[in-house]
Tab-separated table of C-alpha atoms in Angstrom:
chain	number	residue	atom	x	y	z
A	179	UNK	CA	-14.382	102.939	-15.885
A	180	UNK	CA	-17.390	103.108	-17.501
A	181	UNK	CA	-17.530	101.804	-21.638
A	182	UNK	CA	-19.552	102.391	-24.340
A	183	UNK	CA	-19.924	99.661	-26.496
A	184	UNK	CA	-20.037	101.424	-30.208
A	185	UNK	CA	-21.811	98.019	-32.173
A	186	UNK	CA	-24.695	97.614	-29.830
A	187	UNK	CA	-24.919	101.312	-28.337
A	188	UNK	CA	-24.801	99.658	-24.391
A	189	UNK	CA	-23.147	101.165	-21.364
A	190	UNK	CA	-21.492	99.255	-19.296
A	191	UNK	CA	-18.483	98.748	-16.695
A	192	UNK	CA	-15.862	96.015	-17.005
A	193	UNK	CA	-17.977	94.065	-13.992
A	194	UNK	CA	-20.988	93.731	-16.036
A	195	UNK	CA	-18.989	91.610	-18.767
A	196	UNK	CA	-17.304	89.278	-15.702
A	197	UNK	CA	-20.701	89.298	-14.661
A	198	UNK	CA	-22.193	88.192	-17.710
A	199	UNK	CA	-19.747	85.118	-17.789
A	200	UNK	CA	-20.098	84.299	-14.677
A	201	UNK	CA	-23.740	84.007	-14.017
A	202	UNK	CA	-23.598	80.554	-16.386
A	203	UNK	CA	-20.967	78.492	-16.005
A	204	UNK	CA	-21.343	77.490	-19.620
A	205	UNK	CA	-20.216	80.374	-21.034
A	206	UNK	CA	-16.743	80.616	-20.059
A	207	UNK	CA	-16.478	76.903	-20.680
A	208	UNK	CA	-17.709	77.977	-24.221
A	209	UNK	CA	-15.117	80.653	-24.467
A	210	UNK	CA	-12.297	79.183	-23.592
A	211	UNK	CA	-13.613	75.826	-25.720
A	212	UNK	CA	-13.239	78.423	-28.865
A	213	UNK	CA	-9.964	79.616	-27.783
A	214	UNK	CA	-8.549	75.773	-27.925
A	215	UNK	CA	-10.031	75.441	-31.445
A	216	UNK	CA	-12.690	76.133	-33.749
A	217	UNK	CA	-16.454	74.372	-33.498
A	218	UNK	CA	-19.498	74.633	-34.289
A	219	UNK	CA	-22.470	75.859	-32.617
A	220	UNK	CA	-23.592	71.947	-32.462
A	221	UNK	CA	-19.940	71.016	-31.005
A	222	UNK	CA	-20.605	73.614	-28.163
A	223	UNK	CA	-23.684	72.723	-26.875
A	224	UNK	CA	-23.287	69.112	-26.924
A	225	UNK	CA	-19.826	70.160	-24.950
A	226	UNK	CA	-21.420	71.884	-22.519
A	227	UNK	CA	-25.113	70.041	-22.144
A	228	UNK	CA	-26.925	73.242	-22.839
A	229	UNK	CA	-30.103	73.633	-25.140
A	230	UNK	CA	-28.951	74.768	-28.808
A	231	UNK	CA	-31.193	77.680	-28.055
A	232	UNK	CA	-29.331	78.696	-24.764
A	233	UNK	CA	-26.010	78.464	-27.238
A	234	UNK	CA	-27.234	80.541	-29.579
A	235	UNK	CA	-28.139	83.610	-27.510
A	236	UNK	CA	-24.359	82.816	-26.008
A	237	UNK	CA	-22.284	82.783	-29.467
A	238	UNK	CA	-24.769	85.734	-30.553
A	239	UNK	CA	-23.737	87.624	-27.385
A	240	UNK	CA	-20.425	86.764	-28.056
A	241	UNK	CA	-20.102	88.065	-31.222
A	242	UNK	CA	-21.512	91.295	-30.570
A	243	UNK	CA	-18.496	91.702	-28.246
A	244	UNK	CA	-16.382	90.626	-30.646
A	245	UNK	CA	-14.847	87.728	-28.610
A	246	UNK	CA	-15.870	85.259	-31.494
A	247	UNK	CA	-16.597	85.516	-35.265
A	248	UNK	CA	-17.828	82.611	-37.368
A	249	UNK	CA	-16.668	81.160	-40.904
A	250	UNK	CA	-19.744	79.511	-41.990
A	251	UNK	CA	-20.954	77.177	-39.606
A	252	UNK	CA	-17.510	77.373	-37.476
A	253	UNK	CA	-16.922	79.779	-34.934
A	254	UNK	CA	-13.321	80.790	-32.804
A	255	UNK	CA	-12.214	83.178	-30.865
A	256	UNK	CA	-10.699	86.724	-32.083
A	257	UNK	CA	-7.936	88.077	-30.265
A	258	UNK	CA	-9.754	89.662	-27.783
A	259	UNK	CA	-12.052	86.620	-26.984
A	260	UNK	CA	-8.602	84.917	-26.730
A	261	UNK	CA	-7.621	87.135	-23.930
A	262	UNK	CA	-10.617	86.859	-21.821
A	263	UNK	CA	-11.049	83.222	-22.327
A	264	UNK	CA	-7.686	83.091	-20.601
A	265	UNK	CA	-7.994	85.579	-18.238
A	266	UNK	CA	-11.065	83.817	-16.988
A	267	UNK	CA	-9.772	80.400	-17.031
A	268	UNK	CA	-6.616	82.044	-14.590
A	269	UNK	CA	-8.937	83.824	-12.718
A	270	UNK	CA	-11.317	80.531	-11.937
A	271	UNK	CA	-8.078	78.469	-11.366
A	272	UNK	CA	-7.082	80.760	-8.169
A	273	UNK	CA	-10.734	80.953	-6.666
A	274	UNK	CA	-10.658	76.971	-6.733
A	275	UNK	CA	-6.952	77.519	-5.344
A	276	UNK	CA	-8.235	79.797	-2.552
A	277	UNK	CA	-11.151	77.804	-1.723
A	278	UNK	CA	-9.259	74.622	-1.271
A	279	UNK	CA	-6.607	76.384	0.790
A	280	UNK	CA	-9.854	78.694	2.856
A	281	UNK	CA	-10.179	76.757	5.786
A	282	UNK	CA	-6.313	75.451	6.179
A	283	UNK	CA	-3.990	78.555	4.807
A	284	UNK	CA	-2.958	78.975	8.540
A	285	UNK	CA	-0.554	75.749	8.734
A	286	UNK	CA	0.872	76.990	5.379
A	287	UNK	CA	4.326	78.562	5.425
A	288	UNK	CA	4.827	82.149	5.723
A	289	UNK	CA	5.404	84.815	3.047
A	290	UNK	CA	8.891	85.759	5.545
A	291	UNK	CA	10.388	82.162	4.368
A	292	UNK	CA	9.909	82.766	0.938
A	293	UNK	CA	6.189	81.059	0.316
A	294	UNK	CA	3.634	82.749	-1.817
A	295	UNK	CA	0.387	81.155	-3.348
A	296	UNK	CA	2.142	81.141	-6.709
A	297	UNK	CA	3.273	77.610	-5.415
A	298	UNK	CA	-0.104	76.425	-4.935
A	299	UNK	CA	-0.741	77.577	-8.712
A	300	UNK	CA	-1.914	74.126	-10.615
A	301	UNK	CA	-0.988	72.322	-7.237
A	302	UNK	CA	-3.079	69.309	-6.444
A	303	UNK	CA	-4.173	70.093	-2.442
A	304	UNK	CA	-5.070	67.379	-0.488
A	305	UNK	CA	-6.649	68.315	2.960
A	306	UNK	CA	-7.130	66.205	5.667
A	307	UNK	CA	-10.903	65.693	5.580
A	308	UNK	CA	-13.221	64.500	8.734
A	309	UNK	CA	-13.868	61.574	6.672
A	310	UNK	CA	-10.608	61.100	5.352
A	311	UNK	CA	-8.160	62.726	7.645
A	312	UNK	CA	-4.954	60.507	6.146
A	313	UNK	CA	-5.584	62.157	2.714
A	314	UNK	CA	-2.089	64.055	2.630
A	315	UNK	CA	-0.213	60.980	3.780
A	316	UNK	CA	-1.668	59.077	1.268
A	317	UNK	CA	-1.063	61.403	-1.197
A	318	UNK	CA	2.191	61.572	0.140
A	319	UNK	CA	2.856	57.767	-0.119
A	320	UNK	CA	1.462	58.010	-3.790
A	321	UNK	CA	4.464	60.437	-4.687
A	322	UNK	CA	6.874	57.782	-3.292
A	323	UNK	CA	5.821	55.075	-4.799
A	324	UNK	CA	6.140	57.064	-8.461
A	325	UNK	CA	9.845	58.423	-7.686
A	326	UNK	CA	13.411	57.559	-8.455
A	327	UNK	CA	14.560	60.099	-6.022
A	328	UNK	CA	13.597	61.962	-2.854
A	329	UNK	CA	14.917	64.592	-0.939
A	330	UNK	CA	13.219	65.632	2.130
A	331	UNK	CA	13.645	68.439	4.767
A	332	UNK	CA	11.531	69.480	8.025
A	333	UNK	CA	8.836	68.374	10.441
A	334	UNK	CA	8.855	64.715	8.523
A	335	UNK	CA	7.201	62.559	11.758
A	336	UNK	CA	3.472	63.004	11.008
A	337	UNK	CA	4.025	62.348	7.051
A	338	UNK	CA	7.150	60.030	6.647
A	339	UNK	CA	6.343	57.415	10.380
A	340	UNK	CA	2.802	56.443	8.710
A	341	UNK	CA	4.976	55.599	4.848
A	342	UNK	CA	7.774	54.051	6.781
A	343	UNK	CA	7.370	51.189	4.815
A	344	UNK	CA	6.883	52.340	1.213
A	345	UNK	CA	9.740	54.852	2.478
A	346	UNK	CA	11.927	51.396	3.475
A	347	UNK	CA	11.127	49.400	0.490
A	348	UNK	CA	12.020	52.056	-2.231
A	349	UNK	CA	14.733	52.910	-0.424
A	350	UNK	CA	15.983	49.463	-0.330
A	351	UNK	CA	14.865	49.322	-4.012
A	352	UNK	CA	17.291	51.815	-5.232
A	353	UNK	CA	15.456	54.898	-4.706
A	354	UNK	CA	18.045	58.375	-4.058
A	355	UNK	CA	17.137	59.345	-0.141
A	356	UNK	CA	18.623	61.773	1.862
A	357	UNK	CA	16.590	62.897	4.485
A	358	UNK	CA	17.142	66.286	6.759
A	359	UNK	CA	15.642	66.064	9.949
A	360	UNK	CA	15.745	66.740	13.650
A	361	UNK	CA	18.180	65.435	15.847
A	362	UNK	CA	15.027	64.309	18.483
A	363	UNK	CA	13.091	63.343	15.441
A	364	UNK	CA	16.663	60.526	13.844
A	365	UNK	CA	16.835	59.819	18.134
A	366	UNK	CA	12.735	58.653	18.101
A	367	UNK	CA	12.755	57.008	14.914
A	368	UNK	CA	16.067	54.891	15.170
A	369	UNK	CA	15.216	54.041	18.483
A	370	UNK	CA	11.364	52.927	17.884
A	371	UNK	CA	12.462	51.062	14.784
A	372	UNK	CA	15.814	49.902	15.084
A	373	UNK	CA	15.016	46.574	12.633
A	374	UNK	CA	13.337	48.504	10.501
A	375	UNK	CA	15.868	51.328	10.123
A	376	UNK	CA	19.151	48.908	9.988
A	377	UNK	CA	18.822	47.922	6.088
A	378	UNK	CA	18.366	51.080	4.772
A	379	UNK	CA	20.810	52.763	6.828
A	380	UNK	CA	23.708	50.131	4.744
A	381	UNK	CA	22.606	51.749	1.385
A	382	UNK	CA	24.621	53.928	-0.271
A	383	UNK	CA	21.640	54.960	-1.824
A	384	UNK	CA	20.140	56.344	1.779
A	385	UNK	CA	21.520	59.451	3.685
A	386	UNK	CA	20.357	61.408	6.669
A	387	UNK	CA	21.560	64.505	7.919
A	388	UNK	CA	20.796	66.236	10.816
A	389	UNK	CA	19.916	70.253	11.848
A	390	UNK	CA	19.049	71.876	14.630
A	391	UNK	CA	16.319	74.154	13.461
A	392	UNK	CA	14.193	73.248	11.220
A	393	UNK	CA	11.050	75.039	9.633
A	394	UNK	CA	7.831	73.884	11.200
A	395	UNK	CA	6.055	72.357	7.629
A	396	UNK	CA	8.052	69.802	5.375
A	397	UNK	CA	9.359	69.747	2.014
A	398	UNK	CA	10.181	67.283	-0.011
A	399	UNK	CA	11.423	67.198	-3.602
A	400	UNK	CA	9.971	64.190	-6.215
A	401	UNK	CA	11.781	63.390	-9.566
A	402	UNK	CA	9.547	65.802	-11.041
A	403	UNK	CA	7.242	67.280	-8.485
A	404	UNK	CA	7.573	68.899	-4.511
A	405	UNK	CA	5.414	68.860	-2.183
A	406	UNK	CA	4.885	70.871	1.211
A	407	UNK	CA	2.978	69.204	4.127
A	408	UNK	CA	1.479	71.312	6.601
A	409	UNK	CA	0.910	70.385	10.359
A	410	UNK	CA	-1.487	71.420	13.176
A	411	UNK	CA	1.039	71.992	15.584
A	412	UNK	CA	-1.322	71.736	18.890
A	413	UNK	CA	-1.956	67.866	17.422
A	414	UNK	CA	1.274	67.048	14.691
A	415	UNK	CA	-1.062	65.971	12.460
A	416	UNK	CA	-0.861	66.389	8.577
A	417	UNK	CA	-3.453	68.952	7.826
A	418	UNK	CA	-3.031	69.875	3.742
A	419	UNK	CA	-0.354	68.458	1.438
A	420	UNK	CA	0.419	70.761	-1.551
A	421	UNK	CA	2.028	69.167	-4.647
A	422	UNK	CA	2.560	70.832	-7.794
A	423	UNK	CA	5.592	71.028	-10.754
A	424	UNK	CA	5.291	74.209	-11.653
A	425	UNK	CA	8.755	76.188	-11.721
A	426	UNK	CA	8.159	78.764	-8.914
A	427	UNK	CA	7.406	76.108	-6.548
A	428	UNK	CA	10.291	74.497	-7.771
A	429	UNK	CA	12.607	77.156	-7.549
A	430	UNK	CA	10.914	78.141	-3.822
A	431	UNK	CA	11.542	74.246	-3.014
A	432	UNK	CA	15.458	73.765	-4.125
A	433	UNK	CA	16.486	77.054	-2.222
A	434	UNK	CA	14.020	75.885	0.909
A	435	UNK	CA	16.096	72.547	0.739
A	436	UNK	CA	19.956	73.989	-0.805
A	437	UNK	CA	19.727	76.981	2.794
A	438	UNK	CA	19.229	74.400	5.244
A	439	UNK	CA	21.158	71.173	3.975
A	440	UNK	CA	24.368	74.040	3.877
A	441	UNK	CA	24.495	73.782	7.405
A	442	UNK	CA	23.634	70.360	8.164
A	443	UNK	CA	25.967	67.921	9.772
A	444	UNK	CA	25.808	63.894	8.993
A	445	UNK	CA	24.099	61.426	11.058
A	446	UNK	CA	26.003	60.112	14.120
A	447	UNK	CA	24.076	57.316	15.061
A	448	UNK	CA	26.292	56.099	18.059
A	449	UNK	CA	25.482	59.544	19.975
A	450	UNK	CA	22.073	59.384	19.257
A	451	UNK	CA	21.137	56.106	20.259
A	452	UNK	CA	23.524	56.555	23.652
C-alpha cells in the first residue's frame, strides 16, 4: 500500500514510517514517553540523552504525522501516535523475545503440547551461558526461595538435584510441595539421598506422585509465576528457563500440570527403594 500523506504532500509506504522509527532508537523511546504522559521538549531530550536539536527535528517530524500535538510548551500523543507508540513498544518486546529464545527455541516445548511463544510474552529467559551455564538453576532457586507454594511436573533432575537444599529447607519450612516425577527419577533421588529426603517426606506439607510418561521439559507453578525449564537431552543439562505471570502462560501451565497429575498414582516408597 502505498500513502499519500495530504499535510506534507510525501509518498510513502507503511515501511518507510517503521523505518523512520527505527533507524534511532530515540524516537520510539520518545513516542511511547508521550504516550505515558505529557512533557516537554526539554523532558524528552534529557530522557533520552539526545541534543535538543536532534529532538526538535523528532517532535517536528512527529507532528507532521500527527502522532503528537503540543499545548504550549507540552507535547502528547494524539490517538494515532498512541497506537503506534504501542504497536512499536509490542513489536520491540517480541524481537528481544525472539532473540533471547534464537539460539535455544529447539529444547522449548512443542506447539502439539499446547506451547506457543505467547508464554514467553514479558517472560524473563535465562539461558545457560558459556560463562554462566547454571543461570536457569539459579534462577530457578531464586523462584523457590520467594514462594509459599510449588507445584512441579516433568524432567525435574537437572533443575530440582542442584536446589535440593533450598528445595529441603522450604519444604521443611512450610512451603506447599507436591512434586510429579518419574518413577526412575523418585528411585535415583531417594536412593542417593536417603538422609536428605527422610524429613521432608514426614511433612504433610510435601507430596510426590509418580507417572510414567512424562513430557521431556519441566514445569513448575510459583505462588504467582511458572516457569518451564528446557533440557539438552544428549547432556540433561538446563539449557533456558522461561518464567513469566502472564495469564496465557498461566492458563498453558495449570492444564500442562491438571492432564498429567489426573493420572498419577502416589509415591510407594517401599517398591521403589526394593
Amino acid at each position: 500500500m502505498v500513502l499519500s500523506d495530504k499535510k506534507t504532500g510525501t509518498m510513502g509506504s507503511p515501511i518507510d514510517d517503521i523505518a523512520y522509527l527505527a533507524r534511532s532508537e530515540h524516537r520510539v523511546r520518545t513516542l511511547v514517553a508521550l504516550r505515558d504522559r505529557p512533557r516537554t521538549r526539554s523532558d524528552l531530550w534529557e530522557q533520552t540523552g539526545v541534543s535538543s536539536s536532534t529532538m526538535r527535528r523528532t517532535v517536528r517530524a512527529f507532528e507532521e504525522r500527527n502522532w503528537i500535538h503540543r499545548e504550549g510548551h507540552v507535547y502528547e500523543t494524539t490517538q494515532l501516535g498512541a497506537f503506534i507508540a504501542s504497536a512499536m513498544e509490542e513489536l520491540i518486546g517480541r524481537i528481544e523475545t525472539e532473540r533471547a529464545l534464537r539460539d535455544v527455541w529447539h529444547w522449548l516445548p512443542g506447539d502439539e503440547n499446547g506451547f506457543t511463544l505467547e508464554v514467553c510474552a514479558d517472560a524473563v529467559i535465562t539461558v545457560a551461558e558459556p560463562d554462566a551455564p547454571y543461570g536457569p538453576v539459579n534462577r530457578f532457586s531464586a523462584l523457590l526461595v520467594e514462594t509459599d507454594e510449588f507445584r512441579f511436573v516433568g524432567s525435574d533432575i537437572a533443575v530440582l538435584e542442584p536446589c535440593k537444599d533450598v528445595l529441603r529447607k522450604r519444604i521443611v519450612d512450610g512451603m506447599e510441595t507436591e512434586i510429579i516425577d518419574p518413577p526412575a527419577v523418585a528411585r535415583r533421588i531417594l536412593s542417593t539421598y536417603p538422609d536428605h529426603c527422610s524429613e521432608p517426606l514426614e511433612r504433610a506439607n510435601f507430596t510426590v506422585l509418580l507417572h510414567d510418561e512424562l513430557p521431556p521439559y519441566g514445569v513448575g507453578l510459583f505462588d504467582d509465576r511458572i516457569a518451564v525449564s528446557c533440557y539438552d537431552r544428549a547432556t540433561g543439562s538446563v539449557r533456558v528457563l522461561i518464567d513469566t505471570d502472564v495469564s496465557a502462560a498461566w492458563e498453558w501451565a495449570e492444564s500442562v500440570y491438571a492432564a498429567y497429575r489426573d493420572d498419577a498414582r502416589p509415591l510407594a516408597e517401599e517398591s521403589l527403594l526394593e
